[in-house]
mmCIF file with all atom_site columns, C-alpha atoms in Angstrom:
data_model
loop_
_atom_site.group_PDB
_atom_site.id
_atom_site.type_symbol
_atom_site.label_atom_id
_atom_site.label_alt_id
_atom_site.label_comp_id
_atom_site.label_asym_id
_atom_site.label_entity_id
_atom_site.label_seq_id
_atom_site.pdbx_PDB_ins_code
_atom_site.Cartn_x
_atom_site.Cartn_y
_atom_site.Cartn_z
_atom_site.occupancy
_atom_site.B_iso_or_equiv
_atom_site.pdbx_formal_charge
_atom_site.auth_seq_id
_atom_site.auth_comp_id
_atom_site.auth_asym_id
_atom_site.auth_atom_id
_atom_site.pdbx_PDB_model_num
ATOM 1   C CA . ALA A 1 1   ? 1.515   10.531  15.324  1.00 0.00 ? 1   ALA A CA 1
ATOM 2   C CA . GLN A 1 2   ? 2.783   9.965   11.835  1.00 0.00 ? 2   GLN A CA 1
ATOM 3   C CA . SER A 1 3   ? 1.206   11.694  8.841   1.00 0.00 ? 3   SER A CA 1
ATOM 4   C CA . VAL A 1 4   ? 1.956   12.404  5.217   1.00 0.00 ? 4   VAL A CA 1
ATOM 5   C CA . ALA A 1 5   ? 0.579   14.974  2.791   1.00 0.00 ? 5   ALA A CA 1
ATOM 6   C CA . GLN A 1 6   ? 0.495   15.065  -0.975  1.00 0.00 ? 6   GLN A CA 1
ATOM 7   C CA . PRO A 1 7   ? -0.525  18.641  -1.751  1.00 0.00 ? 7   PRO A CA 1
ATOM 8   C CA . GLU A 1 8   ? -1.472  18.049  -5.389  1.00 0.00 ? 8   GLU A CA 1
ATOM 9   C CA . ASP A 1 9   ? -4.464  15.932  -6.371  1.00 0.00 ? 9   ASP A CA 1
ATOM 10  C CA . GLN A 1 10  ? -3.291  15.865  -9.968  1.00 0.00 ? 10  GLN A CA 1
ATOM 11  C CA . VAL A 1 11  ? -0.130  16.671  -11.896 1.00 0.00 ? 11  VAL A CA 1
ATOM 12  C CA . ASN A 1 12  ? -0.206  17.173  -15.653 1.00 0.00 ? 12  ASN A CA 1
ATOM 13  C CA . VAL A 1 13  ? 3.001   16.997  -17.651 1.00 0.00 ? 13  VAL A CA 1
ATOM 14  C CA . ALA A 1 14  ? 3.941   16.673  -21.290 1.00 0.00 ? 14  ALA A CA 1
ATOM 15  C CA . GLU A 1 15  ? 5.790   13.552  -22.388 1.00 0.00 ? 15  GLU A CA 1
ATOM 16  C CA . GLY A 1 16  ? 9.538   14.088  -22.231 1.00 0.00 ? 16  GLY A CA 1
ATOM 17  C CA . ASN A 1 17  ? 9.304   16.786  -19.573 1.00 0.00 ? 17  ASN A CA 1
ATOM 18  C CA . PRO A 1 18  ? 10.475  16.357  -15.987 1.00 0.00 ? 18  PRO A CA 1
ATOM 19  C CA . LEU A 1 19  ? 7.936   14.971  -13.544 1.00 0.00 ? 19  LEU A CA 1
ATOM 20  C CA . THR A 1 20  ? 7.767   15.866  -9.849  1.00 0.00 ? 20  THR A CA 1
ATOM 21  C CA . VAL A 1 21  ? 5.242   14.540  -7.343  1.00 0.00 ? 21  VAL A CA 1
ATOM 22  C CA . LYS A 1 22  ? 5.375   16.248  -3.963  1.00 0.00 ? 22  LYS A CA 1
ATOM 23  C CA . CYS A 1 23  ? 5.229   14.648  -0.528  1.00 0.00 ? 23  CYS A CA 1
ATOM 24  C CA . THR A 1 24  ? 5.744   16.060  2.965   1.00 0.00 ? 24  THR A CA 1
ATOM 25  C CA . TYR A 1 25  ? 5.643   14.093  6.185   1.00 0.00 ? 25  TYR A CA 1
ATOM 26  C CA . SER A 1 26  ? 5.423   14.438  9.936   1.00 0.00 ? 26  SER A CA 1
ATOM 27  C CA . VAL A 1 27  ? 6.853   11.938  12.423  1.00 0.00 ? 27  VAL A CA 1
ATOM 28  C CA . SER A 1 28  ? 8.035   11.908  16.010  1.00 0.00 ? 28  SER A CA 1
ATOM 29  C CA . GLY A 1 29  ? 11.269  10.051  15.346  1.00 0.00 ? 29  GLY A CA 1
ATOM 30  C CA . ASN A 1 30  ? 13.048  9.245   12.110  1.00 0.00 ? 30  ASN A CA 1
ATOM 31  C CA . PRO A 1 31  ? 10.990  8.452   9.012   1.00 0.00 ? 31  PRO A CA 1
ATOM 32  C CA . TYR A 1 32  ? 10.871  5.411   6.835   1.00 0.00 ? 32  TYR A CA 1
ATOM 33  C CA . LEU A 1 33  ? 9.519   6.770   3.531   1.00 0.00 ? 33  LEU A CA 1
ATOM 34  C CA . PHE A 1 34  ? 8.056   4.938   0.560   1.00 0.00 ? 34  PHE A CA 1
ATOM 35  C CA . TRP A 1 35  ? 6.595   5.634   -2.862  1.00 0.00 ? 35  TRP A CA 1
ATOM 36  C CA . TYR A 1 36  ? 4.080   3.347   -4.519  1.00 0.00 ? 36  TYR A CA 1
ATOM 37  C CA . VAL A 1 37  ? 2.407   3.550   -7.924  1.00 0.00 ? 37  VAL A CA 1
ATOM 38  C CA . GLN A 1 38  ? -1.023  2.223   -8.820  1.00 0.00 ? 38  GLN A CA 1
ATOM 39  C CA . TYR A 1 39  ? -1.984  1.749   -12.443 1.00 0.00 ? 39  TYR A CA 1
ATOM 40  C CA . PRO A 1 40  ? -5.710  1.645   -13.306 1.00 0.00 ? 40  PRO A CA 1
ATOM 41  C CA . ASN A 1 41  ? -7.487  -1.395  -11.865 1.00 0.00 ? 41  ASN A CA 1
ATOM 42  C CA . ARG A 1 42  ? -4.259  -2.768  -10.407 1.00 0.00 ? 42  ARG A CA 1
ATOM 43  C CA . GLY A 1 43  ? -2.663  -3.185  -6.984  1.00 0.00 ? 43  GLY A CA 1
ATOM 44  C CA . LEU A 1 44  ? 0.078   -0.979  -5.554  1.00 0.00 ? 44  LEU A CA 1
ATOM 45  C CA . GLN A 1 45  ? 3.592   -1.427  -6.896  1.00 0.00 ? 45  GLN A CA 1
ATOM 46  C CA . PHE A 1 46  ? 6.599   -0.489  -4.784  1.00 0.00 ? 46  PHE A CA 1
ATOM 47  C CA . LEU A 1 47  ? 8.814   2.146   -6.444  1.00 0.00 ? 47  LEU A CA 1
ATOM 48  C CA . LEU A 1 48  ? 11.448  3.117   -3.891  1.00 0.00 ? 48  LEU A CA 1
ATOM 49  C CA . LYS A 1 49  ? 12.154  3.764   -0.232  1.00 0.00 ? 49  LYS A CA 1
ATOM 50  C CA . TYR A 1 50  ? 14.298  5.836   2.084   1.00 0.00 ? 50  TYR A CA 1
ATOM 51  C CA . ILE A 1 51  ? 15.439  4.294   5.341   1.00 0.00 ? 51  ILE A CA 1
ATOM 52  C CA . THR A 1 52  ? 18.802  5.883   5.994   1.00 0.00 ? 52  THR A CA 1
ATOM 53  C CA . GLY A 1 53  ? 21.907  6.937   4.109   1.00 0.00 ? 53  GLY A CA 1
ATOM 54  C CA . ASP A 1 54  ? 22.030  8.823   0.814   1.00 0.00 ? 54  ASP A CA 1
ATOM 55  C CA . ASN A 1 55  ? 19.352  11.479  0.501   1.00 0.00 ? 55  ASN A CA 1
ATOM 56  C CA . LEU A 1 56  ? 18.863  10.692  -3.186  1.00 0.00 ? 56  LEU A CA 1
ATOM 57  C CA . VAL A 1 57  ? 17.185  7.344   -3.655  1.00 0.00 ? 57  VAL A CA 1
ATOM 58  C CA . LYS A 1 58  ? 16.893  5.629   -7.010  1.00 0.00 ? 58  LYS A CA 1
ATOM 59  C CA . GLY A 1 59  ? 14.035  3.262   -7.744  1.00 0.00 ? 59  GLY A CA 1
ATOM 60  C CA . SER A 1 60  ? 12.189  1.383   -10.431 1.00 0.00 ? 60  SER A CA 1
ATOM 61  C CA . TYR A 1 61  ? 11.258  2.651   -13.913 1.00 0.00 ? 61  TYR A CA 1
ATOM 62  C CA . GLY A 1 62  ? 13.717  5.582   -13.787 1.00 0.00 ? 62  GLY A CA 1
ATOM 63  C CA . PHE A 1 63  ? 12.144  7.203   -10.732 1.00 0.00 ? 63  PHE A CA 1
ATOM 64  C CA . GLU A 1 64  ? 14.117  8.793   -7.924  1.00 0.00 ? 64  GLU A CA 1
ATOM 65  C CA . ALA A 1 65  ? 13.252  10.673  -4.773  1.00 0.00 ? 65  ALA A CA 1
ATOM 66  C CA . GLU A 1 66  ? 15.108  13.158  -2.619  1.00 0.00 ? 66  GLU A CA 1
ATOM 67  C CA . PHE A 1 67  ? 14.855  13.069  1.146   1.00 0.00 ? 67  PHE A CA 1
ATOM 68  C CA . ASN A 1 68  ? 15.065  16.533  2.704   1.00 0.00 ? 68  ASN A CA 1
ATOM 69  C CA . LYS A 1 69  ? 15.045  16.414  6.485   1.00 0.00 ? 69  LYS A CA 1
ATOM 70  C CA . SER A 1 70  ? 14.910  20.173  7.055   1.00 0.00 ? 70  SER A CA 1
ATOM 71  C CA . GLN A 1 71  ? 11.882  20.525  4.790   1.00 0.00 ? 71  GLN A CA 1
ATOM 72  C CA . THR A 1 72  ? 10.400  17.155  5.872   1.00 0.00 ? 72  THR A CA 1
ATOM 73  C CA . SER A 1 73  ? 9.874   16.306  2.222   1.00 0.00 ? 73  SER A CA 1
ATOM 74  C CA . PHE A 1 74  ? 10.346  13.279  0.003   1.00 0.00 ? 74  PHE A CA 1
ATOM 75  C CA . HIS A 1 75  ? 9.470   14.384  -3.522  1.00 0.00 ? 75  HIS A CA 1
ATOM 76  C CA . LEU A 1 76  ? 9.334   11.831  -6.338  1.00 0.00 ? 76  LEU A CA 1
ATOM 77  C CA . LYS A 1 77  ? 11.025  12.763  -9.596  1.00 0.00 ? 77  LYS A CA 1
ATOM 78  C CA . LYS A 1 78  ? 11.587  11.480  -13.089 1.00 0.00 ? 78  LYS A CA 1
ATOM 79  C CA . PRO A 1 79  ? 13.764  13.401  -15.548 1.00 0.00 ? 79  PRO A CA 1
ATOM 80  C CA . SER A 1 80  ? 11.705  12.530  -18.635 1.00 0.00 ? 80  SER A CA 1
ATOM 81  C CA . ALA A 1 81  ? 8.096   11.403  -18.232 1.00 0.00 ? 81  ALA A CA 1
ATOM 82  C CA . LEU A 1 82  ? 6.443   8.766   -20.402 1.00 0.00 ? 82  LEU A CA 1
ATOM 83  C CA . VAL A 1 83  ? 2.762   8.421   -21.268 1.00 0.00 ? 83  VAL A CA 1
ATOM 84  C CA . SER A 1 84  ? 2.916   5.035   -19.527 1.00 0.00 ? 84  SER A CA 1
ATOM 85  C CA . ASP A 1 85  ? 3.800   6.826   -16.247 1.00 0.00 ? 85  ASP A CA 1
ATOM 86  C CA . SER A 1 86  ? 0.202   8.024   -16.047 1.00 0.00 ? 86  SER A CA 1
ATOM 87  C CA . ALA A 1 87  ? -1.065  6.505   -12.812 1.00 0.00 ? 87  ALA A CA 1
ATOM 88  C CA . LEU A 1 88  ? -1.924  7.199   -9.171  1.00 0.00 ? 88  LEU A CA 1
ATOM 89  C CA . TYR A 1 89  ? 1.089   7.748   -6.927  1.00 0.00 ? 89  TYR A CA 1
ATOM 90  C CA . PHE A 1 90  ? 1.104   7.290   -3.155  1.00 0.00 ? 90  PHE A CA 1
ATOM 91  C CA . CYS A 1 91  ? 3.682   8.474   -0.669  1.00 0.00 ? 91  CYS A CA 1
ATOM 92  C CA . ALA A 1 92  ? 3.779   6.610   2.650   1.00 0.00 ? 92  ALA A CA 1
ATOM 93  C CA . VAL A 1 93  ? 5.610   6.999   5.964   1.00 0.00 ? 93  VAL A CA 1
ATOM 94  C CA . ARG A 1 94  ? 6.422   4.942   9.020   1.00 0.00 ? 94  ARG A CA 1
ATOM 95  C CA . ASP A 1 95  ? 7.815   6.494   12.184  1.00 0.00 ? 95  ASP A CA 1
ATOM 96  C CA . ASP A 1 96  ? 10.743  4.511   13.579  1.00 0.00 ? 96  ASP A CA 1
ATOM 97  C CA . ILE A 1 97  ? 9.632   5.039   17.172  1.00 0.00 ? 97  ILE A CA 1
ATOM 98  C CA . GLU A 1 98  ? 5.898   4.796   16.653  1.00 0.00 ? 98  GLU A CA 1
ATOM 99  C CA . ALA A 1 99  ? 4.629   1.997   18.831  1.00 0.00 ? 99  ALA A CA 1
ATOM 100 C CA . ALA A 1 100 ? 1.983   0.992   16.362  1.00 0.00 ? 100 ALA A CA 1
ATOM 101 C CA . GLY A 1 101 ? 3.223   -2.213  14.834  1.00 0.00 ? 101 GLY A CA 1
ATOM 102 C CA . ASN A 1 102 ? 3.540   -2.515  11.077  1.00 0.00 ? 102 ASN A CA 1
ATOM 103 C CA . LYS A 1 103 ? 1.452   0.543   10.275  1.00 0.00 ? 103 LYS A CA 1
ATOM 104 C CA . LEU A 1 104 ? 2.224   2.511   7.177   1.00 0.00 ? 104 LEU A CA 1
ATOM 105 C CA . THR A 1 105 ? 0.444   5.851   6.772   1.00 0.00 ? 105 THR A CA 1
ATOM 106 C CA . PHE A 1 106 ? -0.426  6.801   3.191   1.00 0.00 ? 106 PHE A CA 1
ATOM 107 C CA . GLY A 1 107 ? -0.877  10.192  1.636   1.00 0.00 ? 107 GLY A CA 1
ATOM 108 C CA . GLY A 1 108 ? -4.045  10.947  -0.276  1.00 0.00 ? 108 GLY A CA 1
ATOM 109 C CA . GLY A 1 109 ? -2.483  10.136  -3.633  1.00 0.00 ? 109 GLY A CA 1
ATOM 110 C CA . THR A 1 110 ? -1.554  12.217  -6.665  1.00 0.00 ? 110 THR A CA 1
ATOM 111 C CA . ARG A 1 111 ? -2.886  11.396  -10.090 1.00 0.00 ? 111 ARG A CA 1
ATOM 112 C CA . VAL A 1 112 ? -0.253  11.889  -12.786 1.00 0.00 ? 112 VAL A CA 1
ATOM 113 C CA . LEU A 1 113 ? -1.363  12.474  -16.348 1.00 0.00 ? 113 LEU A CA 1
ATOM 114 C CA . VAL A 1 114 ? 1.348   12.482  -18.992 1.00 0.00 ? 114 VAL A CA 1
ATOM 115 C CA . LYS A 1 115 ? 0.158   13.834  -22.314 1.00 0.00 ? 115 LYS A CA 1
ATOM 116 C CA . PRO A 1 116 ? 1.788   12.876  -25.625 1.00 0.00 ? 116 PRO A CA 1
ATOM 117 C CA . ASP B 2 1   ? 10.316  -12.435 -6.786  1.00 0.00 ? 1   ASP B CA 1
ATOM 118 C CA . THR B 2 2   ? 8.002   -10.060 -4.926  1.00 0.00 ? 2   THR B CA 1
ATOM 119 C CA . GLU B 2 3   ? 4.686   -11.673 -5.738  1.00 0.00 ? 3   GLU B CA 1
ATOM 120 C CA . VAL B 2 4   ? 1.554   -11.695 -3.653  1.00 0.00 ? 4   VAL B CA 1
ATOM 121 C CA . THR B 2 5   ? -1.267  -13.627 -5.302  1.00 0.00 ? 5   THR B CA 1
ATOM 122 C CA . GLN B 2 6   ? -4.911  -12.900 -4.587  1.00 0.00 ? 6   GLN B CA 1
ATOM 123 C CA . THR B 2 7   ? -8.038  -14.807 -5.602  1.00 0.00 ? 7   THR B CA 1
ATOM 124 C CA . PRO B 2 8   ? -10.614 -14.200 -6.841  1.00 0.00 ? 8   PRO B CA 1
ATOM 125 C CA . LYS B 2 9   ? -9.899  -11.055 -8.856  1.00 0.00 ? 9   LYS B CA 1
ATOM 126 C CA . HIS B 2 10  ? -13.584 -10.179 -8.905  1.00 0.00 ? 10  HIS B CA 1
ATOM 127 C CA . LEU B 2 11  ? -16.370 -11.195 -6.538  1.00 0.00 ? 11  LEU B CA 1
ATOM 128 C CA . VAL B 2 12  ? -20.032 -10.253 -6.542  1.00 0.00 ? 12  VAL B CA 1
ATOM 129 C CA . MET B 2 13  ? -21.988 -11.296 -3.477  1.00 0.00 ? 13  MET B CA 1
ATOM 130 C CA . GLY B 2 14  ? -25.362 -10.710 -1.932  1.00 0.00 ? 14  GLY B CA 1
ATOM 131 C CA . MET B 2 15  ? -25.792 -9.279  1.516   1.00 0.00 ? 15  MET B CA 1
ATOM 132 C CA . THR B 2 16  ? -26.694 -12.685 2.963   1.00 0.00 ? 16  THR B CA 1
ATOM 133 C CA . ASN B 2 17  ? -23.855 -14.619 1.315   1.00 0.00 ? 17  ASN B CA 1
ATOM 134 C CA . LYS B 2 18  ? -20.707 -16.007 2.906   1.00 0.00 ? 18  LYS B CA 1
ATOM 135 C CA . LYS B 2 19  ? -17.579 -15.811 0.799   1.00 0.00 ? 19  LYS B CA 1
ATOM 136 C CA . SER B 2 20  ? -13.822 -15.675 1.280   1.00 0.00 ? 20  SER B CA 1
ATOM 137 C CA . LEU B 2 21  ? -10.905 -13.815 -0.262  1.00 0.00 ? 21  LEU B CA 1
ATOM 138 C CA . LYS B 2 22  ? -7.601  -15.668 -0.436  1.00 0.00 ? 22  LYS B CA 1
ATOM 139 C CA . CYS B 2 23  ? -4.023  -14.491 -0.493  1.00 0.00 ? 23  CYS B CA 1
ATOM 140 C CA . GLU B 2 24  ? -0.746  -16.363 -0.879  1.00 0.00 ? 24  GLU B CA 1
ATOM 141 C CA . GLN B 2 25  ? 2.921   -15.396 -0.816  1.00 0.00 ? 25  GLN B CA 1
ATOM 142 C CA . HIS B 2 26  ? 6.065   -17.513 -1.079  1.00 0.00 ? 26  HIS B CA 1
ATOM 143 C CA . MET B 2 27  ? 8.663   -14.896 -0.171  1.00 0.00 ? 27  MET B CA 1
ATOM 144 C CA . GLY B 2 28  ? 9.096   -16.171 3.369   1.00 0.00 ? 28  GLY B CA 1
ATOM 145 C CA . HIS B 2 29  ? 7.458   -13.047 4.735   1.00 0.00 ? 29  HIS B CA 1
ATOM 146 C CA . ARG B 2 30  ? 6.115   -13.362 8.275   1.00 0.00 ? 30  ARG B CA 1
ATOM 147 C CA . ALA B 2 31  ? 3.857   -10.292 8.247   1.00 0.00 ? 31  ALA B CA 1
ATOM 148 C CA . MET B 2 32  ? 0.678   -10.231 6.184   1.00 0.00 ? 32  MET B CA 1
ATOM 149 C CA . TYR B 2 33  ? -1.910  -7.515  5.787   1.00 0.00 ? 33  TYR B CA 1
ATOM 150 C CA . TRP B 2 34  ? -5.406  -6.785  4.565   1.00 0.00 ? 34  TRP B CA 1
ATOM 151 C CA . TYR B 2 35  ? -6.173  -3.312  3.233   1.00 0.00 ? 35  TYR B CA 1
ATOM 152 C CA . LYS B 2 36  ? -9.405  -1.863  1.875   1.00 0.00 ? 36  LYS B CA 1
ATOM 153 C CA . GLN B 2 37  ? -9.293  0.715   -0.894  1.00 0.00 ? 37  GLN B CA 1
ATOM 154 C CA . LYS B 2 38  ? -12.123 2.820   -2.234  1.00 0.00 ? 38  LYS B CA 1
ATOM 155 C CA . ALA B 2 39  ? -11.854 4.418   -5.678  1.00 0.00 ? 39  ALA B CA 1
ATOM 156 C CA . LYS B 2 40  ? -9.194  7.127   -5.949  1.00 0.00 ? 40  LYS B CA 1
ATOM 157 C CA . LYS B 2 41  ? -8.461  6.914   -2.202  1.00 0.00 ? 41  LYS B CA 1
ATOM 158 C CA . PRO B 2 42  ? -5.425  5.576   -0.331  1.00 0.00 ? 42  PRO B CA 1
ATOM 159 C CA . PRO B 2 43  ? -5.513  2.060   1.080   1.00 0.00 ? 43  PRO B CA 1
ATOM 160 C CA . GLU B 2 44  ? -6.885  1.723   4.606   1.00 0.00 ? 44  GLU B CA 1
ATOM 161 C CA . LEU B 2 45  ? -5.329  -0.847  6.902   1.00 0.00 ? 45  LEU B CA 1
ATOM 162 C CA . MET B 2 46  ? -7.747  -3.478  8.221   1.00 0.00 ? 46  MET B CA 1
ATOM 163 C CA . PHE B 2 47  ? -5.667  -6.252  9.782   1.00 0.00 ? 47  PHE B CA 1
ATOM 164 C CA . VAL B 2 48  ? -2.032  -7.225  10.342  1.00 0.00 ? 48  VAL B CA 1
ATOM 165 C CA . TYR B 2 49  ? -0.773  -10.711 11.095  1.00 0.00 ? 49  TYR B CA 1
ATOM 166 C CA . SER B 2 50  ? 2.692   -11.129 12.526  1.00 0.00 ? 50  SER B CA 1
ATOM 167 C CA . TYR B 2 51  ? 4.098   -14.656 12.753  1.00 0.00 ? 51  TYR B CA 1
ATOM 168 C CA . GLU B 2 52  ? 0.588   -15.992 12.044  1.00 0.00 ? 52  GLU B CA 1
ATOM 169 C CA . LYS B 2 53  ? -0.943  -14.112 14.974  1.00 0.00 ? 53  LYS B CA 1
ATOM 170 C CA . LEU B 2 54  ? -3.309  -11.190 14.648  1.00 0.00 ? 54  LEU B CA 1
ATOM 171 C CA . SER B 2 55  ? -1.359  -8.136  15.803  1.00 0.00 ? 55  SER B CA 1
ATOM 172 C CA . ILE B 2 56  ? -3.489  -5.242  14.532  1.00 0.00 ? 56  ILE B CA 1
ATOM 173 C CA . ASN B 2 57  ? -7.244  -4.977  14.037  1.00 0.00 ? 57  ASN B CA 1
ATOM 174 C CA . GLU B 2 58  ? -8.196  -1.481  12.997  1.00 0.00 ? 58  GLU B CA 1
ATOM 175 C CA . SER B 2 59  ? -11.663 -1.694  14.580  1.00 0.00 ? 59  SER B CA 1
ATOM 176 C CA . VAL B 2 60  ? -12.996 -3.561  11.574  1.00 0.00 ? 60  VAL B CA 1
ATOM 177 C CA . PRO B 2 61  ? -16.652 -4.744  11.787  1.00 0.00 ? 61  PRO B CA 1
ATOM 178 C CA . SER B 2 62  ? -17.069 -8.404  12.695  1.00 0.00 ? 62  SER B CA 1
ATOM 179 C CA . ARG B 2 63  ? -18.637 -9.170  9.320   1.00 0.00 ? 63  ARG B CA 1
ATOM 180 C CA . PHE B 2 64  ? -14.983 -9.257  8.162   1.00 0.00 ? 64  PHE B CA 1
ATOM 181 C CA . SER B 2 65  ? -13.097 -12.165 9.719   1.00 0.00 ? 65  SER B CA 1
ATOM 182 C CA . PRO B 2 66  ? -9.409  -12.715 8.944   1.00 0.00 ? 66  PRO B CA 1
ATOM 183 C CA . GLU B 2 67  ? -7.621  -16.021 9.175   1.00 0.00 ? 67  GLU B CA 1
ATOM 184 C CA . CYS B 2 68  ? -3.959  -16.926 8.783   1.00 0.00 ? 68  CYS B CA 1
ATOM 185 C CA . PRO B 2 69  ? -3.752  -20.747 8.386   1.00 0.00 ? 69  PRO B CA 1
ATOM 186 C CA . ASN B 2 70  ? 0.027   -20.735 7.896   1.00 0.00 ? 70  ASN B CA 1
ATOM 187 C CA . SER B 2 71  ? 2.904   -18.418 7.117   1.00 0.00 ? 71  SER B CA 1
ATOM 188 C CA . SER B 2 72  ? 2.089   -18.323 3.384   1.00 0.00 ? 72  SER B CA 1
ATOM 189 C CA . LEU B 2 73  ? -1.674  -17.952 3.405   1.00 0.00 ? 73  LEU B CA 1
ATOM 190 C CA . LEU B 2 74  ? -4.090  -15.271 4.499   1.00 0.00 ? 74  LEU B CA 1
ATOM 191 C CA . ASN B 2 75  ? -7.860  -15.384 4.153   1.00 0.00 ? 75  ASN B CA 1
ATOM 192 C CA . LEU B 2 76  ? -10.583 -12.817 4.651   1.00 0.00 ? 76  LEU B CA 1
ATOM 193 C CA . HIS B 2 77  ? -13.980 -14.342 5.401   1.00 0.00 ? 77  HIS B CA 1
ATOM 194 C CA . LEU B 2 78  ? -16.967 -12.209 4.459   1.00 0.00 ? 78  LEU B CA 1
ATOM 195 C CA . HIS B 2 79  ? -20.475 -12.528 5.860   1.00 0.00 ? 79  HIS B CA 1
ATOM 196 C CA . ALA B 2 80  ? -23.538 -10.264 5.859   1.00 0.00 ? 80  ALA B CA 1
ATOM 197 C CA . LEU B 2 81  ? -21.753 -7.448  4.079   1.00 0.00 ? 81  LEU B CA 1
ATOM 198 C CA . GLN B 2 82  ? -23.300 -4.136  3.165   1.00 0.00 ? 82  GLN B CA 1
ATOM 199 C CA . PRO B 2 83  ? -23.210 -2.373  -0.222  1.00 0.00 ? 83  PRO B CA 1
ATOM 200 C CA . GLU B 2 84  ? -20.829 0.211   1.243   1.00 0.00 ? 84  GLU B CA 1
ATOM 201 C CA . ASP B 2 85  ? -18.305 -2.598  1.745   1.00 0.00 ? 85  ASP B CA 1
ATOM 202 C CA . SER B 2 86  ? -17.843 -2.734  -2.022  1.00 0.00 ? 86  SER B CA 1
ATOM 203 C CA . ALA B 2 87  ? -14.184 -1.895  -2.651  1.00 0.00 ? 87  ALA B CA 1
ATOM 204 C CA . LEU B 2 88  ? -10.814 -3.223  -3.748  1.00 0.00 ? 88  LEU B CA 1
ATOM 205 C CA . TYR B 2 89  ? -9.364  -5.483  -1.061  1.00 0.00 ? 89  TYR B CA 1
ATOM 206 C CA . LEU B 2 90  ? -5.592  -5.625  -1.108  1.00 0.00 ? 90  LEU B CA 1
ATOM 207 C CA . CYS B 2 91  ? -3.469  -8.267  0.514   1.00 0.00 ? 91  CYS B CA 1
ATOM 208 C CA . ALA B 2 92  ? 0.151   -7.465  1.272   1.00 0.00 ? 92  ALA B CA 1
ATOM 209 C CA . SER B 2 93  ? 3.166   -8.989  2.955   1.00 0.00 ? 93  SER B CA 1
ATOM 210 C CA . SER B 2 94  ? 6.535   -7.981  4.338   1.00 0.00 ? 94  SER B CA 1
ATOM 211 C CA . GLN B 2 95  ? 9.473   -9.304  6.239   1.00 0.00 ? 95  GLN B CA 1
ATOM 212 C CA . GLU B 2 96  ? 9.140   -9.120  9.975   1.00 0.00 ? 96  GLU B CA 1
ATOM 213 C CA . SER B 2 97  ? 11.529  -8.827  12.874  1.00 0.00 ? 97  SER B CA 1
ATOM 214 C CA . ARG B 2 98  ? 10.943  -9.560  16.525  1.00 0.00 ? 98  ARG B CA 1
ATOM 215 C CA . THR B 2 99  ? 13.651  -7.023  17.409  1.00 0.00 ? 99  THR B CA 1
ATOM 216 C CA . GLY B 2 100 ? 12.278  -4.029  15.513  1.00 0.00 ? 100 GLY B CA 1
ATOM 217 C CA . GLY B 2 101 ? 12.842  -2.476  12.100  1.00 0.00 ? 101 GLY B CA 1
ATOM 218 C CA . PHE B 2 102 ? 10.424  -1.901  9.295   1.00 0.00 ? 102 PHE B CA 1
ATOM 219 C CA . TYR B 2 103 ? 10.395  -3.549  5.927   1.00 0.00 ? 103 TYR B CA 1
ATOM 220 C CA . THR B 2 104 ? 8.915   -2.840  2.534   1.00 0.00 ? 104 THR B CA 1
ATOM 221 C CA . ILE B 2 105 ? 5.305   -3.930  2.169   1.00 0.00 ? 105 ILE B CA 1
ATOM 222 C CA . TYR B 2 106 ? 4.501   -5.674  -1.110  1.00 0.00 ? 106 TYR B CA 1
ATOM 223 C CA . PHE B 2 107 ? 0.956   -5.682  -2.408  1.00 0.00 ? 107 PHE B CA 1
ATOM 224 C CA . GLY B 2 108 ? -1.086  -8.083  -4.458  1.00 0.00 ? 108 GLY B CA 1
ATOM 225 C CA . GLU B 2 109 ? -3.260  -7.046  -7.392  1.00 0.00 ? 109 GLU B CA 1
ATOM 226 C CA . GLY B 2 110 ? -6.349  -6.996  -5.221  1.00 0.00 ? 110 GLY B CA 1
ATOM 227 C CA . SER B 2 111 ? -9.805  -8.511  -5.217  1.00 0.00 ? 111 SER B CA 1
ATOM 228 C CA . TRP B 2 112 ? -12.642 -6.335  -6.483  1.00 0.00 ? 112 TRP B CA 1
ATOM 229 C CA . LEU B 2 113 ? -15.651 -6.907  -4.261  1.00 0.00 ? 113 LEU B CA 1
ATOM 230 C CA . THR B 2 114 ? -19.163 -5.807  -5.165  1.00 0.00 ? 114 THR B CA 1
ATOM 231 C CA . VAL B 2 115 ? -21.954 -6.286  -2.623  1.00 0.00 ? 115 VAL B CA 1
ATOM 232 C CA . VAL B 2 116 ? -25.450 -6.246  -4.090  1.00 0.00 ? 116 VAL B CA 1
#
């Protein structure tokens, strides 16, 4: 079965400092990994994904994520956080051999608070 | 353009009412989804349509009835709901392949449902 964990419920960071949101996953085969962001009272916005290839993936709004197969991690990073990055972030995974149709498994979410 | 449009944005209904949530996408996606999201929780998959046919029903109560009239539209018919069904209902879509693969899921802004 596929699963994903976000170990931190909340991350606090000062504006201008680096931001990291952690994600670890478990799959039977190879993972398809995604990050989504949800601003207050809004839907989920796609940030970036890892399917195959380069371990460092660049996405929207200056975010990037590093795929680490040995550590089964896919941490989201931003070199310099903005107050407007304050939101709820979800990591999600899909196993490439999971016979479960189009099912994406989400982590519990990490609330990011960027203080001025 | 990665837009999924949902209407209405807000809906208040009584427990004996019948109402519908609507979703539309014009990206040529052939997979469409309904998710339910409670506050500060990850989205929970309810239904998946693939090529206009229901492919996944996550044991959702029959008071929720999905319908996919064509490749661009997805409805969720609501009848005899309970207060605990109050949540954000997210529609989403993605490309689809009959030969495998997994594609990015794009979400709408959601419909806020309150059952009184």
